[in-house]
Structure formats: structure tokens, C-alpha cells
Coordinates of C-alpha atoms in Angstrom, one line a residue:
M824 CA 139.4 213.3 218.5
S825 CA 141.5 214.1 215.4
A826 CA 145.2 213.5 215.4
L827 CA 147.5 216.5 215.2
P828 CA 151.3 216.6 215.4
L829 CA 152.8 216.8 218.9
H830 CA 155.8 219.1 219.0
P831 CA 158.6 217.7 221.3
R832 CA 159.7 221.2 222.5
F833 CA 156.2 222.6 223.2
V834 CA 154.8 222.2 226.7
S835 CA 151.5 223.5 227.9
L836 CA 150.2 224.0 231.4
E837 CA 146.4 223.6 232.0
G838 CA 144.1 223.6 235.0
G839 CA 141.1 225.4 236.6
E840 CA 141.1 228.6 238.5
G841 CA 143.5 228.8 241.4
A842 CA 145.5 225.7 240.4
G843 CA 148.8 227.5 240.7
K844 CA 149.9 227.6 237.0
T845 CA 151.9 230.8 237.3
T846 CA 154.1 229.4 240.0
V847 CA 154.6 226.1 238.3
L848 CA 155.4 227.8 234.9
A849 CA 158.2 229.8 236.5
A850 CA 159.6 226.6 238.0
L851 CA 159.5 224.9 234.7
R852 CA 161.5 227.7 233.1
A853 CA 164.0 227.6 235.9
A854 CA 164.4 223.8 235.4
L855 CA 165.1 224.2 231.7
E856 CA 167.6 226.9 232.4
A857 CA 169.3 224.9 235.1
A858 CA 169.6 222.0 232.7
G859 CA 171.9 224.1 230.6
D860 CA 169.6 224.4 227.6
E861 CA 170.3 228.1 227.1
A862 CA 174.0 227.5 227.3
A863 CA 173.7 225.0 224.5
G864 CA 172.1 227.7 222.4
S865 CA 168.5 226.8 222.9
E866 CA 166.0 229.6 223.7
I867 CA 163.2 229.3 226.2
V868 CA 159.9 231.1 225.4
V869 CA 157.3 231.5 228.1
T870 CA 153.9 232.7 226.9
R871 CA 150.2 232.5 227.7
E872 CA 146.7 232.3 226.4
P873 CA 144.7 234.2 225.6
G874 CA 147.5 236.5 224.7
G875 CA 151.2 236.0 223.7
T876 CA 151.3 238.8 221.1
P877 CA 150.3 242.5 221.3
L878 CA 147.2 241.9 219.3
A879 CA 146.3 238.7 221.2
E880 CA 146.7 240.6 224.4
K881 CA 144.1 243.1 223.3
I882 CA 141.7 240.3 222.5
R883 CA 142.5 238.9 226.0
A884 CA 141.3 242.2 227.5
L885 CA 138.0 241.9 225.6
L886 CA 137.6 238.3 226.9
L887 CA 138.4 238.8 230.5
H888 CA 137.1 242.3 231.3
P889 CA 133.6 242.2 232.8
G890 CA 131.9 244.7 230.4
E891 CA 128.3 245.7 230.2
E892 CA 127.5 243.4 227.3
A893 CA 127.5 239.7 227.9
L894 CA 129.5 237.6 225.5
A895 CA 127.7 234.8 223.7
A896 CA 129.4 231.5 224.1
E897 CA 130.1 231.4 220.4
T898 CA 131.6 234.9 220.5
E899 CA 133.9 233.9 223.4
L900 CA 135.0 230.8 221.5
M901 CA 135.8 232.7 218.3
L902 CA 137.7 235.4 220.1
M903 CA 139.7 232.7 221.8
F904 CA 140.6 231.2 218.5
A905 CA 141.3 234.6 216.9
A906 CA 143.9 235.3 219.7
R907 CA 145.2 231.7 219.3
A908 CA 145.7 232.0 215.5
Q909 CA 147.8 235.1 216.0
H910 CA 149.7 233.6 218.9
V911 CA 150.6 230.4 217.0
R912 CA 151.7 232.2 213.9
A913 CA 153.5 235.2 215.5
T914 CA 155.0 233.6 218.6
I915 CA 154.8 229.8 218.9
L916 CA 155.6 228.5 215.5
P917 CA 158.6 230.9 214.9
A918 CA 160.0 229.9 218.3
L919 CA 159.7 226.2 217.6
E920 CA 161.2 226.7 214.2
R921 CA 164.2 228.4 215.9
G922 CA 164.6 225.3 218.1
A923 CA 163.4 227.0 221.2
W924 CA 161.4 225.4 224.0
V925 CA 157.9 226.9 224.3
L926 CA 156.2 226.9 227.7
C927 CA 152.6 228.0 227.4
D928 CA 150.1 228.9 230.2
R929 CA 147.0 227.4 228.6
F930 CA 146.4 226.3 225.0
T931 CA 143.6 224.7 223.0
D932 CA 142.7 222.2 225.7
S933 CA 141.3 225.2 227.6
S934 CA 138.8 225.9 224.8
Y935 CA 137.6 222.3 225.0
A936 CA 137.3 222.6 228.8
Y937 CA 135.9 226.2 229.1
Q938 CA 133.9 226.7 226.0
G939 CA 133.1 223.1 225.4
G940 CA 132.6 221.7 228.9
G941 CA 131.8 224.9 230.6
R942 CA 129.7 226.6 228.0
G943 CA 128.3 223.5 226.4
L944 CA 129.5 224.2 222.9
D945 CA 130.0 221.2 220.5
A946 CA 133.4 219.7 220.8
A947 CA 133.3 218.7 217.2
F948 CA 133.1 222.3 216.2
I949 CA 136.1 223.1 218.4
D950 CA 138.0 220.3 216.8
V951 CA 137.4 221.8 213.4
L952 CA 138.7 225.1 214.5
E953 CA 141.7 223.4 216.1
Q954 CA 142.5 221.6 212.9
R955 CA 142.1 224.6 210.6
V956 CA 143.4 227.4 212.8
V957 CA 146.0 225.8 215.2
G958 CA 147.4 222.7 213.5
L959 CA 149.5 221.3 216.3
R960 CA 149.4 220.2 219.9
P961 CA 152.0 220.3 222.7
G962 CA 154.2 217.3 223.1
L963 CA 153.5 217.5 226.9
T964 CA 150.5 218.9 228.7
L965 CA 150.7 219.2 232.5
L966 CA 147.2 219.3 234.0
L967 CA 147.0 220.8 237.5
D968 CA 143.9 219.2 238.9
L969 CA 142.2 220.9 241.9
D970 CA 138.9 220.6 243.7
V971 CA 136.7 223.5 242.5
A972 CA 135.9 224.8 245.9
Q973 CA 139.5 224.9 246.9
G974 CA 140.4 226.7 243.6
R975 CA 137.7 229.3 244.1
A976 CA 138.8 229.9 247.7
R977 CA 142.4 230.5 246.5
I978 CA 141.1 233.0 243.8
E979 CA 139.0 234.9 246.3
S980 CA 141.8 235.2 248.8
R981 CA 144.2 236.7 246.4
D982 CA 142.1 238.9 244.2
P983 CA 139.1 241.0 245.3
H984 CA 138.3 241.8 241.6
P985 CA 137.9 238.6 239.7
D986 CA 137.8 238.7 235.9
R987 CA 134.7 237.9 233.8
I988 CA 135.4 234.1 233.7
E989 CA 136.4 233.9 237.4
R990 CA 133.0 235.2 238.3
E991 CA 131.2 232.1 237.0
R992 CA 129.4 229.7 239.4
G993 CA 130.8 226.6 240.8
A994 CA 128.8 224.3 238.5
F995 CA 130.5 225.9 235.5
F996 CA 134.0 225.2 236.9
E997 CA 133.0 221.6 237.8
R998 CA 132.1 221.0 234.1
V999 CA 135.4 222.6 233.1
R1000 CA 137.3 220.3 235.5
Q1001 CA 135.6 217.2 234.2
A1002 CA 136.3 218.2 230.6
F1003 CA 140.0 218.6 231.4
L1004 CA 140.1 215.2 233.1
A1005 CA 138.2 213.5 230.2
R1006 CA 140.8 214.9 227.7
A1007 CA 143.6 213.7 229.9
A1008 CA 142.1 210.2 230.0
A1009 CA 141.7 210.2 226.2
E1010 CA 145.3 211.3 225.6
P1011 CA 147.5 209.6 228.1
R1012 CA 150.6 209.9 225.9
R1013 CA 150.4 213.7 226.1
F1014 CA 148.8 214.5 229.4
R1015 CA 150.3 214.2 232.9
V1016 CA 147.7 214.9 235.7
I1017 CA 149.2 216.5 238.8
D1018 CA 147.3 216.8 242.1
A1019 CA 147.4 220.5 242.8
S1020 CA 145.8 220.3 246.2
R1021 CA 149.2 219.6 247.8
T1022 CA 151.8 222.1 248.9
V1023 CA 153.4 224.4 246.4
D1024 CA 156.7 222.6 246.8
E1025 CA 155.2 219.2 246.2
V1026 CA 153.3 220.3 243.1
V1027 CA 156.4 222.1 241.7
A1028 CA 158.6 219.1 242.3
E1029 CA 156.3 216.7 240.4
A1030 CA 155.8 219.2 237.5
V1031 CA 159.6 219.6 237.2
A1032 CA 160.1 215.9 237.3
R1033 CA 157.6 215.3 234.6
L1034 CA 159.2 218.0 232.4
R1035 CA 162.7 216.5 232.9
A1036 CA 161.4 213.0 232.0
F1037 CA 159.8 214.4 228.9
A1038 CA 162.8 216.5 227.9
G1039 CA 165.1 213.5 228.4
A1040 CA 162.9 211.3 226.2
A1041 CA 162.5 214.0 223.5

């Protein structure tokens, strides 16, 4: 695993389907706002992947819409990195250069988990793309870990029309989960694993505590 710079104001949120990232992300933003960061002149940018710019959002639609033509694993990976390249250069890097906090729903770790672990693509190839196209990693990555069956049940209960990736089988998502956990074990300095099977309040409380500890040490 190649070393890339960890940015001290860049936080990513990762996890499988149904882990509750949207709720936690909103709580993280509220925690930074409550800490007075904006009053001190520091902006908070909340963004997502794939997406985060108008062009990247169009690529997101291609990736998630269950169209008639099946996407090859390599096509999916390259589209993910095309969206990420635009996102990094148009949204993330400019915000970090302004001194803003960036909170991102998914980042490159999702490619290692979904296209690497899930689809079986070579992690070394993903690493080359990360080095050449992305060039940085979050200083903190919160991984919301959840049993696959529980996550799928949550998705099914909230959305009768799952997207293309949500339609995958359980074995795919188990490979994704294990890939996330392997990355967390390999990078303990950056990752904090949070048990997302607990109540919303418990998960949010731990995520906010982790963010505050990181922000205080940054």
C-alpha cells in the first residue's frame, strides 16, 4: 500500500449499504459548526462520491442507474475514478486550500472495497490510479461497519427501487465488507471502525467523539 499525504482537515465516511452514512455525516457537520469553526472563519464543505461536482454527478447517474447494458468491472472502476478526478480538482482540493473542513460520503477506499473486493479487480491497479489521479487521502476515515444482512434489510425497508449496486447479491457485499475491514486493519492511524449495528444515537455519538478527538489533535 503506497503512502499518500493525509490531509488534517479532510474526513471521509465509509461503509456498506444501509450503514447510516447520511445521518452520521449530518451529525459530523453539526458538530463542527457547534465547535465554532465557521465563526472562526473556517468553511465546512460536505460532499459525496461518486459526485460532488455537476459533471461528476452525471457520471454518478451512469454508475448507479440500472440500465440495459451491464457495466464491465473495469468500466465501473474507470468511471469512478473519472468522477473522482473531477471531484478532487474542482471541489476537494480548492476547499482544502481555502482552509475548509471537507466531509466526504465515500472516497477512494470505496473503490478498493467495491471494485477491488466486490468485483475482484487488482488492488495494485487501483493503487496506481489513486497515486496518479487522486494524490491524497483523508486524515480521518470513519468506517461504519454493519452485518451485510442487517444492511440489506435496512435498504429494502427504505427504498423499493434499489440502484444498480444495491441490487448485488449478499456475497458481493460480504466481500466489500471484508475489504473495508482489511484496509482499516492496515491503516490504524487513519481509520476508526464504528459498530453501526447499534442505535442511531449511539453510532452518531461515537462518530462525533472520534471527529472531535481528531480535530483536537490536528
